[in-house]
mmCIF file of C-alpha atoms in Angstrom:
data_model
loop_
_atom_site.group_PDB
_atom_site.id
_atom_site.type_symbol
_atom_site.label_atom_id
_atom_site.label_comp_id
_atom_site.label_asym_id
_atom_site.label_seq_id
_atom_site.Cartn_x
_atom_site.Cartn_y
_atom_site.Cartn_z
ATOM 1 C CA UNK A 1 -14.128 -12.163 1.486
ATOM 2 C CA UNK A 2 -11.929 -9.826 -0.824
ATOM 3 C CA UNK A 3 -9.511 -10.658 -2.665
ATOM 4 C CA UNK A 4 -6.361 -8.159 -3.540
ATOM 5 C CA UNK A 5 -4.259 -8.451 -6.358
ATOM 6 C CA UNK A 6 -0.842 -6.602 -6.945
ATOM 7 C CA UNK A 7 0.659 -5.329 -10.823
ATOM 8 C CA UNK A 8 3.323 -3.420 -11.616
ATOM 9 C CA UNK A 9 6.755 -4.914 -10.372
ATOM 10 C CA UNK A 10 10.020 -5.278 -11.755
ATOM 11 C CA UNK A 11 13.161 -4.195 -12.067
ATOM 12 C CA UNK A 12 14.167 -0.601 -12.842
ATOM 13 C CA UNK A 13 17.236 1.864 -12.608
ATOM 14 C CA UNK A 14 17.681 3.518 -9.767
ATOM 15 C CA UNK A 15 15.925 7.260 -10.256
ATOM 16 C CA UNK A 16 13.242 5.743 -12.093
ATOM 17 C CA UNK A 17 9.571 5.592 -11.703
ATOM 18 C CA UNK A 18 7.491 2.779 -10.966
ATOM 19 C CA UNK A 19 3.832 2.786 -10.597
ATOM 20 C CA UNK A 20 2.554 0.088 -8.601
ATOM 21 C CA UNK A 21 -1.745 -1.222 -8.696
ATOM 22 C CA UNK A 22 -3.725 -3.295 -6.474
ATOM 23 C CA UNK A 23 -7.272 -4.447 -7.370
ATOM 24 C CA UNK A 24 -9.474 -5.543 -4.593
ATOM 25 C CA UNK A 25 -12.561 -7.824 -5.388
ATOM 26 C CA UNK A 26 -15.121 -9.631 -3.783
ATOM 27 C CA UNK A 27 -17.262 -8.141 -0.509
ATOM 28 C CA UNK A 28 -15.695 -4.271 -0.603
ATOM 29 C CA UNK A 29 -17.884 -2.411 -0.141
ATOM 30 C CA UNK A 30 -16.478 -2.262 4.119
ATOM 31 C CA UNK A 31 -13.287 -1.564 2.394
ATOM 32 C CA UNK A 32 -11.865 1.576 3.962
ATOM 33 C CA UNK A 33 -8.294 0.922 4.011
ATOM 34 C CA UNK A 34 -6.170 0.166 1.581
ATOM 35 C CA UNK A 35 -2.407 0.682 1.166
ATOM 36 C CA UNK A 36 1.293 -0.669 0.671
ATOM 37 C CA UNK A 37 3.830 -2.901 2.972
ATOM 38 C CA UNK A 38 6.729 -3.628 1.681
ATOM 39 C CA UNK A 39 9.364 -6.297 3.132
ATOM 40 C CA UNK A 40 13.394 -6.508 2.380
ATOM 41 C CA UNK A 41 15.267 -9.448 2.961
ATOM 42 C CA UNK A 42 16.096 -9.480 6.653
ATOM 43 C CA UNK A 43 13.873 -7.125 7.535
ATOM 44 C CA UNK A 44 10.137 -6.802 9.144
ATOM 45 C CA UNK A 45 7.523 -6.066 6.982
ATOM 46 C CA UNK A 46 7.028 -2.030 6.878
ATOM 47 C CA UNK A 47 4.013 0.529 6.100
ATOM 48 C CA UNK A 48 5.282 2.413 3.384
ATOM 49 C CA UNK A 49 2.122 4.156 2.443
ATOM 50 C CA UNK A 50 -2.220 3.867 3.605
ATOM 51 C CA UNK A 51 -5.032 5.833 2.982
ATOM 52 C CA UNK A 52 -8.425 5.579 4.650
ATOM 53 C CA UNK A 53 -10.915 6.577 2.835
ATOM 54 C CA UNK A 54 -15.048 6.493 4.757
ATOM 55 C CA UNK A 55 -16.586 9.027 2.781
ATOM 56 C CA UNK A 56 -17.158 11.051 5.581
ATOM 57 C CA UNK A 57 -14.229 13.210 5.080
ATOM 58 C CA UNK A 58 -11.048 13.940 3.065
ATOM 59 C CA UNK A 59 -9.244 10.670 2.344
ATOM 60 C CA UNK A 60 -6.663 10.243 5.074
ATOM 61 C CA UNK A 61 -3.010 9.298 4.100
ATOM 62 C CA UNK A 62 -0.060 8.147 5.618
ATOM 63 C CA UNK A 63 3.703 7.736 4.308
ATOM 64 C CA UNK A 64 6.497 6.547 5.860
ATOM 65 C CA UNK A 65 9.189 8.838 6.729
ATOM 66 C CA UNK A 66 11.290 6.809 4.614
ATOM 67 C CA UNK A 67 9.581 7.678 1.402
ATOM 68 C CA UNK A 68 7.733 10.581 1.790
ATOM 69 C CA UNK A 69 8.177 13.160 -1.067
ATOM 70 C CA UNK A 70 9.235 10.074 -3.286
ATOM 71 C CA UNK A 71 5.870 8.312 -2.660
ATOM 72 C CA UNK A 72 2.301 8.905 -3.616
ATOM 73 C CA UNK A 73 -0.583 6.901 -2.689
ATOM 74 C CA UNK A 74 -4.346 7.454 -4.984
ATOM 75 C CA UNK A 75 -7.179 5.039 -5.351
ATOM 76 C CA UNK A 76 -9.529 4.493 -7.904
ATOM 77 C CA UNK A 77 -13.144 5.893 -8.283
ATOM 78 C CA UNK A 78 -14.849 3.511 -6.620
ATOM 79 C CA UNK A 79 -11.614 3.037 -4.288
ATOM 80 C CA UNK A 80 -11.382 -0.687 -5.377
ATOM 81 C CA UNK A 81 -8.024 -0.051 -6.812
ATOM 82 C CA UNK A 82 -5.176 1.450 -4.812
ATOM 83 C CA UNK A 83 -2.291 2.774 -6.768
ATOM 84 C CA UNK A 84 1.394 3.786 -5.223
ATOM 85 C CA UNK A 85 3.758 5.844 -7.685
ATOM 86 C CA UNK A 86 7.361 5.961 -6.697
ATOM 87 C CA UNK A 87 10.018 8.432 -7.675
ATOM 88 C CA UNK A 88 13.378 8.429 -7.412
ATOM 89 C CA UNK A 89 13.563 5.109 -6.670
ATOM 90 C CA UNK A 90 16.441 4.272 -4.505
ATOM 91 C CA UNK A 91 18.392 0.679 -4.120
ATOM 92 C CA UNK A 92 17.108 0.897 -0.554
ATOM 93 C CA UNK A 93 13.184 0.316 -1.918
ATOM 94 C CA UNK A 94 14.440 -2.979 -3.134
ATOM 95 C CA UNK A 95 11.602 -5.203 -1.556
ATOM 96 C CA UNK A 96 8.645 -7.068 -2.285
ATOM 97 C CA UNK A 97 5.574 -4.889 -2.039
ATOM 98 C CA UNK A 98 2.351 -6.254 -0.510
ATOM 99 C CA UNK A 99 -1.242 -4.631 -0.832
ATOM 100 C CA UNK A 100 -3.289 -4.666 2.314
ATOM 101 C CA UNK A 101 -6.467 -4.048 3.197
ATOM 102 C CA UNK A 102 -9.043 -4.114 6.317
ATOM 103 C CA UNK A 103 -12.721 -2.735 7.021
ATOM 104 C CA UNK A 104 -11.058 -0.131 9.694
ATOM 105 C CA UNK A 105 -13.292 0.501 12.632
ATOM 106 C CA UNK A 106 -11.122 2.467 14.515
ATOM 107 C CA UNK A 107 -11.181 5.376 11.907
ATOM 108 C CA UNK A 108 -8.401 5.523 10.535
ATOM 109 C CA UNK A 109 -5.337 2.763 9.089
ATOM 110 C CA UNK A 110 -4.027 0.530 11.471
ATOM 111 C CA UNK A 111 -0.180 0.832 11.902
ATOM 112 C CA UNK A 112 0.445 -2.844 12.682
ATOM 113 C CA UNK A 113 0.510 -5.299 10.095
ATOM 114 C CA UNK A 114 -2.134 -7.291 12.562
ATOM 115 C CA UNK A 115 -4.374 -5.010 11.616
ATOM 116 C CA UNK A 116 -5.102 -5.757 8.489
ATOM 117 C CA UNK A 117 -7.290 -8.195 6.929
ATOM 118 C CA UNK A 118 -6.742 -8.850 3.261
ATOM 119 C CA UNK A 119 -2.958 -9.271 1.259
ATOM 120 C CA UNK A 120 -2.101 -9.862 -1.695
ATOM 121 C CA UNK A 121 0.527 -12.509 -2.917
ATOM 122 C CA UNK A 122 3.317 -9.389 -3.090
ATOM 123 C CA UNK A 123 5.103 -7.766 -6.155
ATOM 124 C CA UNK A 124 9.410 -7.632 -6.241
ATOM 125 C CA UNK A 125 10.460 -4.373 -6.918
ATOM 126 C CA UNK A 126 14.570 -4.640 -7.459
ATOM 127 C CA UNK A 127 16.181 -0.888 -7.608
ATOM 128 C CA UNK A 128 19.715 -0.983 -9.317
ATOM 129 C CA UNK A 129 22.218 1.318 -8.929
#
């Protein structure tokens, strides 16, 4: 079992920067993707940003259209710990942000949310304008 935890919430201004953590703990050492959902009121729960990481290659990422250019994903060492920095945060990016995680077999991150494993509780990110 893993276990993911989430930091780094809160409110900010929108412009500002934000840097966003998730630990995972437990059995990961299967871990090969990790990354971000996020989820607005009224809305579905989105990928925002994923990287897949099997040590056979380059780490692969993937950012939603949405925030690309704004977002960047990076993991830790030991790729326990995934982090997402935001820029230019926009009112928009108002959401609660959930770390994911799942022992990929299909080689790279799976784009449904079904597809992953392991969550963490979420963090609220509130952008004002």
């Amino acid at each position: 079992q893993v276990q993911m935890v989430e930091s780094g919430g809160g409110s900010v201004q929108a412009g500002g920067p934000l840097i966003l953590s998730c630990a995972a703990s437990g059995n990961t050492y299967r871990l090969n993707c990790m990354g971000w959902w996020r989820q607005s009121p009224g809305k579905e729960r989105e990928r925002v940003a994923t990287v897949y990481d099997d040590d056979r290659g380059a780490p692969r990422q993937y950012y939603a259209t949405s925030v690309r250019g704004r977002f960047t994903i990076s993991q830790s060492a030991n790729r326990n710990t995934v982090f997402l920095q935001i820029n230019s945060l926009q009112p928009e990016d108002t959401a609660v942000y959930y770390c994911a995680g799942v022992s990929s077999l299909i080689g790279y991150c799976p784009s449904s949310e079904s597809g992953y494993t392991y969550w963490g509780q979420g963090t609220q990110v509130t952008v004002s304008s």
